[in-house]
Amino acid sequence: MKEFYTSVIELRQPISRQFSSEPYECGWANEALFFLTVHPDIADFNTIVVRPKISPDGVHWVNAPGDATLISEPGLTAIAQSHFGGWLRLELSLEGAAQTAMITLHLALKG
């Protein structure tokens, strides 16, 4: 029987310019799915560039294989990861205008 776990990584977190989510240890999982919500009440940006980051130890980070996800409006976005080290997090870069947003980030793990 597979294990399944969902965690709230960030809850209604205001962000600006560059932001890295809290790291999460998930080496036991085979699959990871980030659910990123950009709330409409604070959404003054042109684009948010989202890159999953992977780490063997939670200290040293590299970009996960694959392309960045581009977000241009508030709403819910899913970002899947199937090849990662023991730790995951997201790095968000805002472009344009006042460069502010509010996010909620869930991480669903299965293994």
PDB file of N, CA and C in Angstrom:
ATOM      1  N   MET A   1       0.831  -1.171   0.000  1.00  0.00           N
ATOM      2  CA  MET A   1       0.000   0.000   0.000  1.00  0.00           C
ATOM      3  C   MET A   1       0.887   1.250   0.000  1.00  0.00           C
ATOM      4  N   LYS A   2       0.590   2.169  -0.886  1.00  0.00           N
ATOM      5  CA  LYS A   2       1.377   3.393  -0.983  1.00  0.00           C
ATOM      6  C   LYS A   2       1.058   4.348   0.161  1.00  0.00           C
ATOM      7  N   GLU A   3       2.067   5.125   0.536  1.00  0.00           N
ATOM      8  CA  GLU A   3       1.866   6.192   1.510  1.00  0.00           C
ATOM      9  C   GLU A   3       1.561   7.479   0.768  1.00  0.00           C
ATOM     10  N   PHE A   4       0.756   8.333   1.405  1.00  0.00           N
ATOM     11  CA  PHE A   4       0.387   9.610   0.810  1.00  0.00           C
ATOM     12  C   PHE A   4       0.372  10.655   1.909  1.00  0.00           C
ATOM     13  N   TYR A   5       0.922  11.826   1.615  1.00  0.00           N
ATOM     14  CA  TYR A   5       0.967  12.888   2.615  1.00  0.00           C
ATOM     15  C   TYR A   5       0.907  14.239   1.915  1.00  0.00           C
ATOM     16  N   THR A   6       0.093  15.149   2.457  1.00  0.00           N
ATOM     17  CA  THR A   6       0.019  16.512   1.933  1.00  0.00           C
ATOM     18  C   THR A   6       0.373  17.480   3.049  1.00  0.00           C
ATOM     19  N   SER A   7       1.215  18.448   2.739  1.00  0.00           N
ATOM     20  CA  SER A   7       1.647  19.443   3.716  1.00  0.00           C
ATOM     21  C   SER A   7       1.436  20.845   3.168  1.00  0.00           C
ATOM     22  N   VAL A   8       1.064  21.762   4.052  1.00  0.00           N
ATOM     23  CA  VAL A   8       1.002  23.179   3.690  1.00  0.00           C
ATOM     24  C   VAL A   8       2.391  23.757   3.958  1.00  0.00           C
ATOM     25  N   ILE A   9       3.074  24.176   2.901  1.00  0.00           N
ATOM     26  CA  ILE A   9       4.437  24.698   3.020  1.00  0.00           C
ATOM     27  C   ILE A   9       4.418  26.203   3.306  1.00  0.00           C
ATOM     28  N   GLU A  10       3.559  26.929   2.610  1.00  0.00           N
ATOM     29  CA  GLU A  10       3.386  28.375   2.814  1.00  0.00           C
ATOM     30  C   GLU A  10       1.885  28.656   2.836  1.00  0.00           C
ATOM     31  N   LEU A  11       1.434  29.512   3.757  1.00  0.00           N
ATOM     32  CA  LEU A  11       0.012  29.832   3.865  1.00  0.00           C
ATOM     33  C   LEU A  11      -0.183  31.341   3.793  1.00  0.00           C
ATOM     34  N   ARG A  12      -0.814  31.793   2.697  1.00  0.00           N
ATOM     35  CA  ARG A  12      -1.095  33.212   2.474  1.00  0.00           C
ATOM     36  C   ARG A  12       0.158  34.062   2.735  1.00  0.00           C
ATOM     37  N   GLN A  13       1.243  33.649   2.125  1.00  0.00           N
ATOM     38  CA  GLN A  13       2.555  34.281   2.291  1.00  0.00           C
ATOM     39  C   GLN A  13       2.734  35.405   1.280  1.00  0.00           C
ATOM     40  N   PRO A  14       2.914  36.665   1.742  1.00  0.00           N
ATOM     41  CA  PRO A  14       3.234  37.741   0.795  1.00  0.00           C
ATOM     42  C   PRO A  14       4.658  37.551   0.271  1.00  0.00           C
ATOM     43  N   ILE A  15       4.845  37.749  -1.022  1.00  0.00           N
ATOM     44  CA  ILE A  15       6.174  37.614  -1.617  1.00  0.00           C
ATOM     45  C   ILE A  15       6.456  38.818  -2.507  1.00  0.00           C
ATOM     46  N   SER A  16       7.728  39.071  -2.741  1.00  0.00           N
ATOM     47  CA  SER A  16       8.151  40.122  -3.674  1.00  0.00           C
ATOM     48  C   SER A  16       9.490  39.729  -4.278  1.00  0.00           C
ATOM     49  N   ARG A  17       9.708  40.159  -5.497  1.00  0.00           N
ATOM     50  CA  ARG A  17      10.931  39.919  -6.270  1.00  0.00           C
ATOM     51  C   ARG A  17      11.363  38.455  -6.267  1.00  0.00           C
ATOM     52  N   GLN A  18      12.239  38.053  -5.359  1.00  0.00           N
ATOM     53  CA  GLN A  18      12.733  36.673  -5.263  1.00  0.00           C
ATOM     54  C   GLN A  18      12.217  36.061  -3.963  1.00  0.00           C
ATOM     55  N   PHE A  19      11.790  34.812  -4.028  1.00  0.00           N
ATOM     56  CA  PHE A  19      11.297  34.126  -2.830  1.00  0.00           C
ATOM     57  C   PHE A  19      11.589  32.639  -2.959  1.00  0.00           C
ATOM     58  N   SER A  20      12.087  32.041  -1.881  1.00  0.00           N
ATOM     59  CA  SER A  20      12.274  30.587  -1.818  1.00  0.00           C
ATOM     60  C   SER A  20      11.388  30.043  -0.710  1.00  0.00           C
ATOM     61  N   SER A  21      10.628  29.002  -1.029  1.00  0.00           N
ATOM     62  CA  SER A  21       9.750  28.399  -0.030  1.00  0.00           C
ATOM     63  C   SER A  21      10.580  27.662   1.017  1.00  0.00           C
ATOM     64  N   GLU A  22       9.914  27.304   2.096  1.00  0.00           N
ATOM     65  CA  GLU A  22      10.564  26.475   3.102  1.00  0.00           C
ATOM     66  C   GLU A  22      10.923  25.129   2.462  1.00  0.00           C
ATOM     67  N   PRO A  23      12.082  24.581   2.782  1.00  0.00           N
ATOM     68  CA  PRO A  23      12.444  23.267   2.242  1.00  0.00           C
ATOM     69  C   PRO A  23      11.637  22.167   2.925  1.00  0.00           C
ATOM     70  N   TYR A  24      11.460  21.053   2.210  1.00  0.00           N
ATOM     71  CA  TYR A  24      10.694  19.939   2.761  1.00  0.00           C
ATOM     72  C   TYR A  24      11.422  18.632   2.467  1.00  0.00           C
ATOM     73  N   GLU A  25      11.645  17.831   3.515  1.00  0.00           N
ATOM     74  CA  GLU A  25      12.325  16.546   3.358  1.00  0.00           C
ATOM     75  C   GLU A  25      11.331  15.505   2.846  1.00  0.00           C
ATOM     76  N   CYS A  26      11.663  14.871   1.723  1.00  0.00           N
ATOM     77  CA  CYS A  26      10.701  13.955   1.097  1.00  0.00           C
ATOM     78  C   CYS A  26      11.391  12.807   0.367  1.00  0.00           C
ATOM     79  N   GLY A  27      12.531  12.374   0.865  1.00  0.00           N
ATOM     80  CA  GLY A  27      13.287  11.320   0.199  1.00  0.00           C
ATOM     81  C   GLY A  27      12.559   9.989   0.091  1.00  0.00           C
ATOM     82  N   TRP A  28      11.560   9.756   0.943  1.00  0.00           N
ATOM     83  CA  TRP A  28      10.806   8.497   0.910  1.00  0.00           C
ATOM     84  C   TRP A  28       9.831   8.432  -0.261  1.00  0.00           C
ATOM     85  N   ALA A  29       9.474   9.584  -0.827  1.00  0.00           N
ATOM     86  CA  ALA A  29       8.413   9.648  -1.842  1.00  0.00           C
ATOM     87  C   ALA A  29       8.941   9.322  -3.240  1.00  0.00           C
ATOM     88  N   ASN A  30       8.063   8.757  -4.073  1.00  0.00           N
ATOM     89  CA  ASN A  30       8.367   8.527  -5.484  1.00  0.00           C
ATOM     90  C   ASN A  30       7.871   9.667  -6.353  1.00  0.00           C
ATOM     91  N   GLU A  31       6.818  10.329  -5.900  1.00  0.00           N
ATOM     92  CA  GLU A  31       6.199  11.413  -6.660  1.00  0.00           C
ATOM     93  C   GLU A  31       5.963  12.598  -5.740  1.00  0.00           C
ATOM     94  N   ALA A  32       6.090  13.785  -6.299  1.00  0.00           N
ATOM     95  CA  ALA A  32       5.791  15.011  -5.566  1.00  0.00           C
ATOM     96  C   ALA A  32       5.004  15.938  -6.484  1.00  0.00           C
ATOM     97  N   LEU A  33       3.990  16.580  -5.921  1.00  0.00           N
ATOM     98  CA  LEU A  33       3.169  17.502  -6.688  1.00  0.00           C
ATOM     99  C   LEU A  33       2.959  18.762  -5.861  1.00  0.00           C
ATOM    100  N   PHE A  34       3.527  19.876  -6.346  1.00  0.00           N
ATOM    101  CA  PHE A  34       3.292  21.174  -5.717  1.00  0.00           C
ATOM    102  C   PHE A  34       1.975  21.733  -6.239  1.00  0.00           C
ATOM    103  N   PHE A  35       1.164  22.287  -5.346  1.00  0.00           N
ATOM    104  CA  PHE A  35      -0.025  23.048  -5.718  1.00  0.00           C
ATOM    105  C   PHE A  35       0.220  24.480  -5.265  1.00  0.00           C
ATOM    106  N   LEU A  36       0.434  25.374  -6.210  1.00  0.00           N
ATOM    107  CA  LEU A  36       0.739  26.773  -5.918  1.00  0.00           C
ATOM    108  C   LEU A  36      -0.487  27.627  -6.228  1.00  0.00           C
ATOM    109  N   THR A  37      -1.014  28.294  -5.204  1.00  0.00           N
ATOM    110  CA  THR A  37      -2.135  29.213  -5.376  1.00  0.00           C
ATOM    111  C   THR A  37      -1.615  30.635  -5.285  1.00  0.00           C
ATOM    112  N   VAL A  38      -1.881  31.436  -6.306  1.00  0.00           N
ATOM    113  CA  VAL A  38      -1.607  32.872  -6.265  1.00  0.00           C
ATOM    114  C   VAL A  38      -2.948  33.545  -5.994  1.00  0.00           C
ATOM    115  N   HIS A  39      -3.056  34.207  -4.846  1.00  0.00           N
ATOM    116  CA  HIS A  39      -4.317  34.814  -4.419  1.00  0.00           C
ATOM    117  C   HIS A  39      -4.571  36.126  -5.162  1.00  0.00           C
ATOM    118  N   PRO A  40      -5.817  36.378  -5.568  1.00  0.00           N
ATOM    119  CA  PRO A  40      -6.124  37.586  -6.345  1.00  0.00           C
ATOM    120  C   PRO A  40      -6.076  38.876  -5.534  1.00  0.00           C
ATOM    121  N   ASP A  41      -6.181  38.804  -4.189  1.00  0.00           N
ATOM    122  CA  ASP A  41      -6.203  40.034  -3.397  1.00  0.00           C
ATOM    123  C   ASP A  41      -4.867  40.769  -3.388  1.00  0.00           C
ATOM    124  N   ILE A  42      -3.753  40.063  -3.574  1.00  0.00           N
ATOM    125  CA  ILE A  42      -2.437  40.703  -3.746  1.00  0.00           C
ATOM    126  C   ILE A  42      -1.787  40.025  -4.947  1.00  0.00           C
ATOM    127  N   ALA A  43      -1.860  40.682  -6.096  1.00  0.00           N
ATOM    128  CA  ALA A  43      -1.334  40.079  -7.330  1.00  0.00           C
ATOM    129  C   ALA A  43      -0.908  41.179  -8.292  1.00  0.00           C
ATOM    130  N   ASP A  44       0.140  41.919  -7.924  1.00  0.00           N
ATOM    131  CA  ASP A  44       0.640  43.012  -8.757  1.00  0.00           C
ATOM    132  C   ASP A  44       1.955  42.573  -9.406  1.00  0.00           C
ATOM    133  N   PHE A  45       1.841  41.810 -10.488  1.00  0.00           N
ATOM    134  CA  PHE A  45       3.011  41.290 -11.188  1.00  0.00           C
ATOM    135  C   PHE A  45       2.629  41.035 -12.638  1.00  0.00           C
ATOM    136  N   ASN A  46       3.635  40.933 -13.489  1.00  0.00           N
ATOM    137  CA  ASN A  46       3.405  40.528 -14.879  1.00  0.00           C
ATOM    138  C   ASN A  46       3.541  39.017 -15.026  1.00  0.00           C
ATOM    139  N   THR A  47       4.622  38.480 -14.467  1.00  0.00           N
ATOM    140  CA  THR A  47       4.900  37.046 -14.561  1.00  0.00           C
ATOM    141  C   THR A  47       5.599  36.582 -13.288  1.00  0.00           C
ATOM    142  N   ILE A  48       5.245  35.380 -12.846  1.00  0.00           N
ATOM    143  CA  ILE A  48       6.008  34.711 -11.791  1.00  0.00           C
ATOM    144  C   ILE A  48       6.702  33.518 -12.451  1.00  0.00           C
ATOM    145  N   VAL A  49       8.023  33.481 -12.331  1.00  0.00           N
ATOM    146  CA  VAL A  49       8.813  32.354 -12.834  1.00  0.00           C
ATOM    147  C   VAL A  49       9.024  31.404 -11.654  1.00  0.00           C
ATOM    148  N   VAL A  50       8.564  30.162 -11.797  1.00  0.00           N
ATOM    149  CA  VAL A  50       8.616  29.180 -10.712  1.00  0.00           C
ATOM    150  C   VAL A  50       9.562  28.051 -11.102  1.00  0.00           C
ATOM    151  N   ARG A  51      10.558  27.808 -10.249  1.00  0.00           N
ATOM    152  CA  ARG A  51      11.527  26.734 -10.492  1.00  0.00           C
ATOM    153  C   ARG A  51      11.582  25.810  -9.278  1.00  0.00           C
ATOM    154  N   PRO A  52      11.310  24.523  -9.473  1.00  0.00           N
ATOM    155  CA  PRO A  52      11.559  23.570  -8.396  1.00  0.00           C
ATOM    156  C   PRO A  52      13.066  23.464  -8.148  1.00  0.00           C
ATOM    157  N   LYS A  53      13.434  23.365  -6.890  1.00  0.00           N
ATOM    158  CA  LYS A  53      14.827  23.192  -6.492  1.00  0.00           C
ATOM    159  C   LYS A  53      14.939  21.863  -5.750  1.00  0.00           C
ATOM    160  N   ILE A  54      16.051  21.151  -5.970  1.00  0.00           N
ATOM    161  CA  ILE A  54      16.289  19.872  -5.318  1.00  0.00           C
ATOM    162  C   ILE A  54      17.593  19.927  -4.538  1.00  0.00           C
ATOM    163  N   SER A  55      17.667  19.072  -3.498  1.00  0.00           N
ATOM    164  CA  SER A  55      18.838  19.085  -2.635  1.00  0.00           C
ATOM    165  C   SER A  55      19.051  17.701  -2.026  1.00  0.00           C
ATOM    166  N   PRO A  56      20.314  17.308  -1.850  1.00  0.00           N
ATOM    167  CA  PRO A  56      20.581  16.049  -1.168  1.00  0.00           C
ATOM    168  C   PRO A  56      20.535  16.187   0.352  1.00  0.00           C
ATOM    169  N   ASP A  57      20.657  17.440   0.850  1.00  0.00           N
ATOM    170  CA  ASP A  57      20.823  17.635   2.287  1.00  0.00           C
ATOM    171  C   ASP A  57      20.007  18.786   2.881  1.00  0.00           C
ATOM    172  N   GLY A  58      19.241  19.512   2.077  1.00  0.00           N
ATOM    173  CA  GLY A  58      18.461  20.643   2.578  1.00  0.00           C
ATOM    174  C   GLY A  58      19.266  21.914   2.751  1.00  0.00           C
ATOM    175  N   VAL A  59      20.544  21.889   2.356  1.00  0.00           N
ATOM    176  CA  VAL A  59      21.425  23.055   2.485  1.00  0.00           C
ATOM    177  C   VAL A  59      21.899  23.541   1.118  1.00  0.00           C
ATOM    178  N   HIS A  60      22.332  22.628   0.278  1.00  0.00           N
ATOM    179  CA  HIS A  60      22.867  22.948  -1.049  1.00  0.00           C
ATOM    180  C   HIS A  60      21.805  22.631  -2.098  1.00  0.00           C
ATOM    181  N   TRP A  61      21.481  23.628  -2.949  1.00  0.00           N
ATOM    182  CA  TRP A  61      20.336  23.520  -3.861  1.00  0.00           C
ATOM    183  C   TRP A  61      20.745  23.692  -5.317  1.00  0.00           C
ATOM    184  N   VAL A  62      20.071  22.948  -6.200  1.00  0.00           N
ATOM    185  CA  VAL A  62      20.228  23.107  -7.648  1.00  0.00           C
ATOM    186  C   VAL A  62      18.832  23.099  -8.277  1.00  0.00           C
ATOM    187  N   ASN A  63      18.750  23.637  -9.499  1.00  0.00           N
ATOM    188  CA  ASN A  63      17.489  23.588 -10.229  1.00  0.00           C
ATOM    189  C   ASN A  63      17.145  22.139 -10.558  1.00  0.00           C
ATOM    190  N   ALA A  64      15.874  21.786 -10.401  1.00  0.00           N
ATOM    191  CA  ALA A  64      15.404  20.461 -10.810  1.00  0.00           C
ATOM    192  C   ALA A  64      15.437  20.378 -12.332  1.00  0.00           C
ATOM    193  N   PRO A  65      15.628  19.180 -12.896  1.00  0.00           N
ATOM    194  CA  PRO A  65      15.585  19.044 -14.356  1.00  0.00           C
ATOM    195  C   PRO A  65      14.233  19.508 -14.903  1.00  0.00           C
ATOM    196  N   GLY A  66      14.260  20.103 -16.073  1.00  0.00           N
ATOM    197  CA  GLY A  66      13.020  20.558 -16.710  1.00  0.00           C
ATOM    198  C   GLY A  66      12.926  22.070 -16.769  1.00  0.00           C
ATOM    199  N   ASP A  67      11.879  22.530 -17.426  1.00  0.00           N
ATOM    200  CA  ASP A  67      11.670  23.960 -17.633  1.00  0.00           C
ATOM    201  C   ASP A  67      10.999  24.606 -16.430  1.00  0.00           C
ATOM    202  N   ALA A  68      11.173  25.913 -16.316  1.00  0.00           N
ATOM    203  CA  ALA A  68      10.464  26.700 -15.309  1.00  0.00           C
ATOM    204  C   ALA A  68       8.994  26.805 -15.710  1.00  0.00           C
ATOM    205  N   THR A  69       8.139  27.036 -14.724  1.00  0.00           N
ATOM    206  CA  THR A  69       6.718  27.282 -14.955  1.00  0.00           C
ATOM    207  C   THR A  69       6.489  28.781 -14.896  1.00  0.00           C
ATOM    208  N   LEU A  70       5.757  29.324 -15.868  1.00  0.00           N
ATOM    209  CA  LEU A  70       5.449  30.751 -15.910  1.00  0.00           C
ATOM    210  C   LEU A  70       3.991  30.961 -15.537  1.00  0.00           C
ATOM    211  N   ILE A  71       3.754  31.870 -14.587  1.00  0.00           N
ATOM    212  CA  ILE A  71       2.400  32.189 -14.132  1.00  0.00           C
ATOM    213  C   ILE A  71       2.137  33.653 -14.435  1.00  0.00           C
ATOM    214  N   SER A  72       1.030  33.939 -15.104  1.00  0.00           N
ATOM    215  CA  SER A  72       0.731  35.316 -15.502  1.00  0.00           C
ATOM    216  C   SER A  72      -0.539  35.871 -14.867  1.00  0.00           C
ATOM    217  N   GLU A  73      -1.236  35.066 -14.076  1.00  0.00           N
ATOM    218  CA  GLU A  73      -2.450  35.549 -13.418  1.00  0.00           C
ATOM    219  C   GLU A  73      -2.721  34.727 -12.167  1.00  0.00           C
ATOM    220  N   PRO A  74      -3.533  35.265 -11.233  1.00  0.00           N
ATOM    221  CA  PRO A  74      -3.869  34.516 -10.022  1.00  0.00           C
ATOM    222  C   PRO A  74      -4.584  33.209 -10.356  1.00  0.00           C
ATOM    223  N   GLY A  75      -4.501  32.260  -9.441  1.00  0.00           N
ATOM    224  CA  GLY A  75      -5.162  30.972  -9.619  1.00  0.00           C
ATOM    225  C   GLY A  75      -4.301  29.843  -9.087  1.00  0.00           C
ATOM    226  N   LEU A  76      -4.705  28.618  -9.403  1.00  0.00           N
ATOM    227  CA  LEU A  76      -4.036  27.410  -8.931  1.00  0.00           C
ATOM    228  C   LEU A  76      -3.216  26.786 -10.053  1.00  0.00           C
ATOM    229  N   THR A  77      -1.965  26.432  -9.740  1.00  0.00           N
ATOM    230  CA  THR A  77      -1.064  25.788 -10.691  1.00  0.00           C
ATOM    231  C   THR A  77      -0.486  24.537 -10.042  1.00  0.00           C
ATOM    232  N   ALA A  78      -0.385  23.447 -10.792  1.00  0.00           N
ATOM    233  CA  ALA A  78       0.228  22.209 -10.309  1.00  0.00           C
ATOM    234  C   ALA A  78       1.583  22.034 -10.985  1.00  0.00           C
ATOM    235  N   ILE A  79       2.584  21.644 -10.192  1.00  0.00           N
ATOM    236  CA  ILE A  79       3.942  21.445 -10.698  1.00  0.00           C
ATOM    237  C   ILE A  79       4.425  20.085 -10.197  1.00  0.00           C
ATOM    238  N   ALA A  80       4.601  19.138 -11.120  1.00  0.00           N
ATOM    239  CA  ALA A  80       4.959  17.761 -10.763  1.00  0.00           C
ATOM    240  C   ALA A  80       6.472  17.570 -10.750  1.00  0.00           C
ATOM    241  N   GLN A  81       6.925  16.714  -9.835  1.00  0.00           N
ATOM    242  CA  GLN A  81       8.324  16.320  -9.756  1.00  0.00           C
ATOM    243  C   GLN A  81       8.393  14.810  -9.560  1.00  0.00           C
ATOM    244  N   SER A  82       9.229  14.145 -10.357  1.00  0.00           N
ATOM    245  CA  SER A  82       9.384  12.702 -10.187  1.00  0.00           C
ATOM    246  C   SER A  82      10.838  12.293  -9.954  1.00  0.00           C
ATOM    247  N   HIS A  83      11.775  13.187 -10.180  1.00  0.00           N
ATOM    248  CA  HIS A  83      13.190  12.901  -9.936  1.00  0.00           C
ATOM    249  C   HIS A  83      13.743  14.008  -9.042  1.00  0.00           C
ATOM    250  N   PHE A  84      14.008  13.656  -7.788  1.00  0.00           N
ATOM    251  CA  PHE A  84      14.495  14.661  -6.846  1.00  0.00           C
ATOM    252  C   PHE A  84      15.342  13.978  -5.786  1.00  0.00           C
ATOM    253  N   GLY A  85      16.133  14.783  -5.108  1.00  0.00           N
ATOM    254  CA  GLY A  85      16.952  14.267  -4.019  1.00  0.00           C
ATOM    255  C   GLY A  85      16.092  14.085  -2.781  1.00  0.00           C
ATOM    256  N   GLY A  86      16.678  14.268  -1.646  1.00  0.00           N
ATOM    257  CA  GLY A  86      15.941  14.092  -0.405  1.00  0.00           C
ATOM    258  C   GLY A  86      15.081  15.278  -0.019  1.00  0.00           C
ATOM    259  N   TRP A  87      15.300  16.436  -0.666  1.00  0.00           N
ATOM    260  CA  TRP A  87      14.607  17.662  -0.277  1.00  0.00           C
ATOM    261  C   TRP A  87      14.074  18.390  -1.504  1.00  0.00           C
ATOM    262  N   LEU A  88      12.956  19.102  -1.315  1.00  0.00           N
ATOM    263  CA  LEU A  88      12.349  19.922  -2.367  1.00  0.00           C
ATOM    264  C   LEU A  88      11.976  21.293  -1.827  1.00  0.00           C
ATOM    265  N   ARG A  89      11.964  22.265  -2.698  1.00  0.00           N
ATOM    266  CA  ARG A  89      11.395  23.584  -2.422  1.00  0.00           C
ATOM    267  C   ARG A  89      11.140  24.261  -3.763  1.00  0.00           C
ATOM    268  N   LEU A  90      10.443  25.390  -3.735  1.00  0.00           N
ATOM    269  CA  LEU A  90      10.216  26.182  -4.941  1.00  0.00           C
ATOM    270  C   LEU A  90      10.907  27.523  -4.808  1.00  0.00           C
ATOM    271  N   GLU A  91      11.421  28.014  -5.933  1.00  0.00           N
ATOM    272  CA  GLU A  91      11.974  29.364  -6.015  1.00  0.00           C
ATOM    273  C   GLU A  91      11.074  30.154  -6.964  1.00  0.00           C
ATOM    274  N   LEU A  92      10.612  31.316  -6.508  1.00  0.00           N
ATOM    275  CA  LEU A  92       9.721  32.155  -7.304  1.00  0.00           C
ATOM    276  C   LEU A  92      10.389  33.488  -7.570  1.00  0.00           C
ATOM    277  N   SER A  93      10.331  33.953  -8.818  1.00  0.00           N
ATOM    278  CA  SER A  93      10.863  35.257  -9.214  1.00  0.00           C
ATOM    279  C   SER A  93       9.729  36.036  -9.863  1.00  0.00           C
ATOM    280  N   LEU A  94       9.444  37.235  -9.333  1.00  0.00           N
ATOM    281  CA  LEU A  94       8.379  38.073  -9.872  1.00  0.00           C
ATOM    282  C   LEU A  94       8.957  39.098 -10.818  1.00  0.00           C
ATOM    283  N   GLU A  95       8.245  39.327 -11.914  1.00  0.00           N
ATOM    284  CA  GLU A  95       8.682  40.302 -12.913  1.00  0.00           C
ATOM    285  C   GLU A  95       7.572  41.318 -13.152  1.00  0.00           C
ATOM    286  N   GLY A  96       7.938  42.598 -13.195  1.00  0.00           N
ATOM    287  CA  GLY A  96       7.015  43.659 -13.590  1.00  0.00           C
ATOM    288  C   GLY A  96       6.283  44.325 -12.447  1.00  0.00           C
ATOM    289  N   ALA A  97       5.835  45.564 -12.705  1.00  0.00           N
ATOM    290  CA  ALA A  97       5.030  46.392 -11.801  1.00  0.00           C
ATOM    291  C   ALA A  97       5.644  46.444 -10.403  1.00  0.00           C
ATOM    292  N   ALA A  98       4.807  46.400  -9.393  1.00  0.00           N
ATOM    293  CA  ALA A  98       5.291  46.487  -8.013  1.00  0.00           C
ATOM    294  C   ALA A  98       5.904  45.170  -7.549  1.00  0.00           C
ATOM    295  N   GLN A  99       5.706  44.115  -8.307  1.00  0.00           N
ATOM    296  CA  GLN A  99       6.288  42.806  -8.022  1.00  0.00           C
ATOM    297  C   GLN A  99       5.893  42.268  -6.652  1.00  0.00           C
ATOM    298  N   THR A 100       4.591  42.194  -6.412  1.00  0.00           N
ATOM    299  CA  THR A 100       4.108  41.608  -5.169  1.00  0.00           C
ATOM    300  C   THR A 100       3.015  40.593  -5.475  1.00  0.00           C
ATOM    301  N   ALA A 101       2.923  39.595  -4.621  1.00  0.00           N
ATOM    302  CA  ALA A 101       1.878  38.581  -4.743  1.00  0.00           C
ATOM    303  C   ALA A 101       1.706  37.920  -3.383  1.00  0.00           C
ATOM    304  N   MET A 102       0.596  37.197  -3.234  1.00  0.00           N
ATOM    305  CA  MET A 102       0.369  36.391  -2.041  1.00  0.00           C
ATOM    306  C   MET A 102       0.128  34.958  -2.503  1.00  0.00           C
ATOM    307  N   ILE A 103       0.842  34.020  -1.867  1.00  0.00           N
ATOM    308  CA  ILE A 103       0.756  32.624  -2.300  1.00  0.00           C
ATOM    309  C   ILE A 103       0.386  31.696  -1.148  1.00  0.00           C
ATOM    310  N   THR A 104      -0.173  30.563  -1.509  1.00  0.00           N
ATOM    311  CA  THR A 104      -0.292  29.406  -0.631  1.00  0.00           C
ATOM    312  C   THR A 104       0.303  28.236  -1.405  1.00  0.00           C
ATOM    313  N   LEU A 105       1.115  27.433  -0.719  1.00  0.00           N
ATOM    314  CA  LEU A 105       1.804  26.324  -1.374  1.00  0.00           C
ATOM    315  C   LEU A 105       1.561  25.034  -0.603  1.00  0.00           C
ATOM    316  N   HIS A 106       0.999  24.043  -1.288  1.00  0.00           N
ATOM    317  CA  HIS A 106       0.831  22.697  -0.748  1.00  0.00           C
ATOM    318  C   HIS A 106       1.801  21.768  -1.470  1.00  0.00           C
ATOM    319  N   LEU A 107       2.259  20.741  -0.769  1.00  0.00           N
ATOM    320  CA  LEU A 107       3.094  19.711  -1.376  1.00  0.00           C
ATOM    321  C   LEU A 107       2.466  18.353  -1.081  1.00  0.00           C
ATOM    322  N   ALA A 108       2.057  17.649  -2.135  1.00  0.00           N
ATOM    323  CA  ALA A 108       1.478  16.309  -2.009  1.00  0.00           C
ATOM    324  C   ALA A 108       2.536  15.287  -2.400  1.00  0.00           C
ATOM    325  N   LEU A 109       2.771  14.316  -1.516  1.00  0.00           N
ATOM    326  CA  LEU A 109       3.804  13.301  -1.724  1.00  0.00           C
ATOM    327  C   LEU A 109       3.184  11.915  -1.731  1.00  0.00           C
ATOM    328  N   LYS A 110       3.701  11.044  -2.610  1.00  0.00           N
ATOM    329  CA  LYS A 110       3.204   9.671  -2.698  1.00  0.00           C
ATOM    330  C   LYS A 110       4.396   8.747  -2.901  1.00  0.00           C
ATOM    331  N   GLY A 111       4.404   7.647  -2.172  1.00  0.00           N
ATOM    332  CA  GLY A 111       5.506   6.719  -2.342  1.00  0.00           C
ATOM    333  C   GLY A 111       5.236   5.372  -1.749  1.00  0.00           C
TER     334      GLY A 111
END
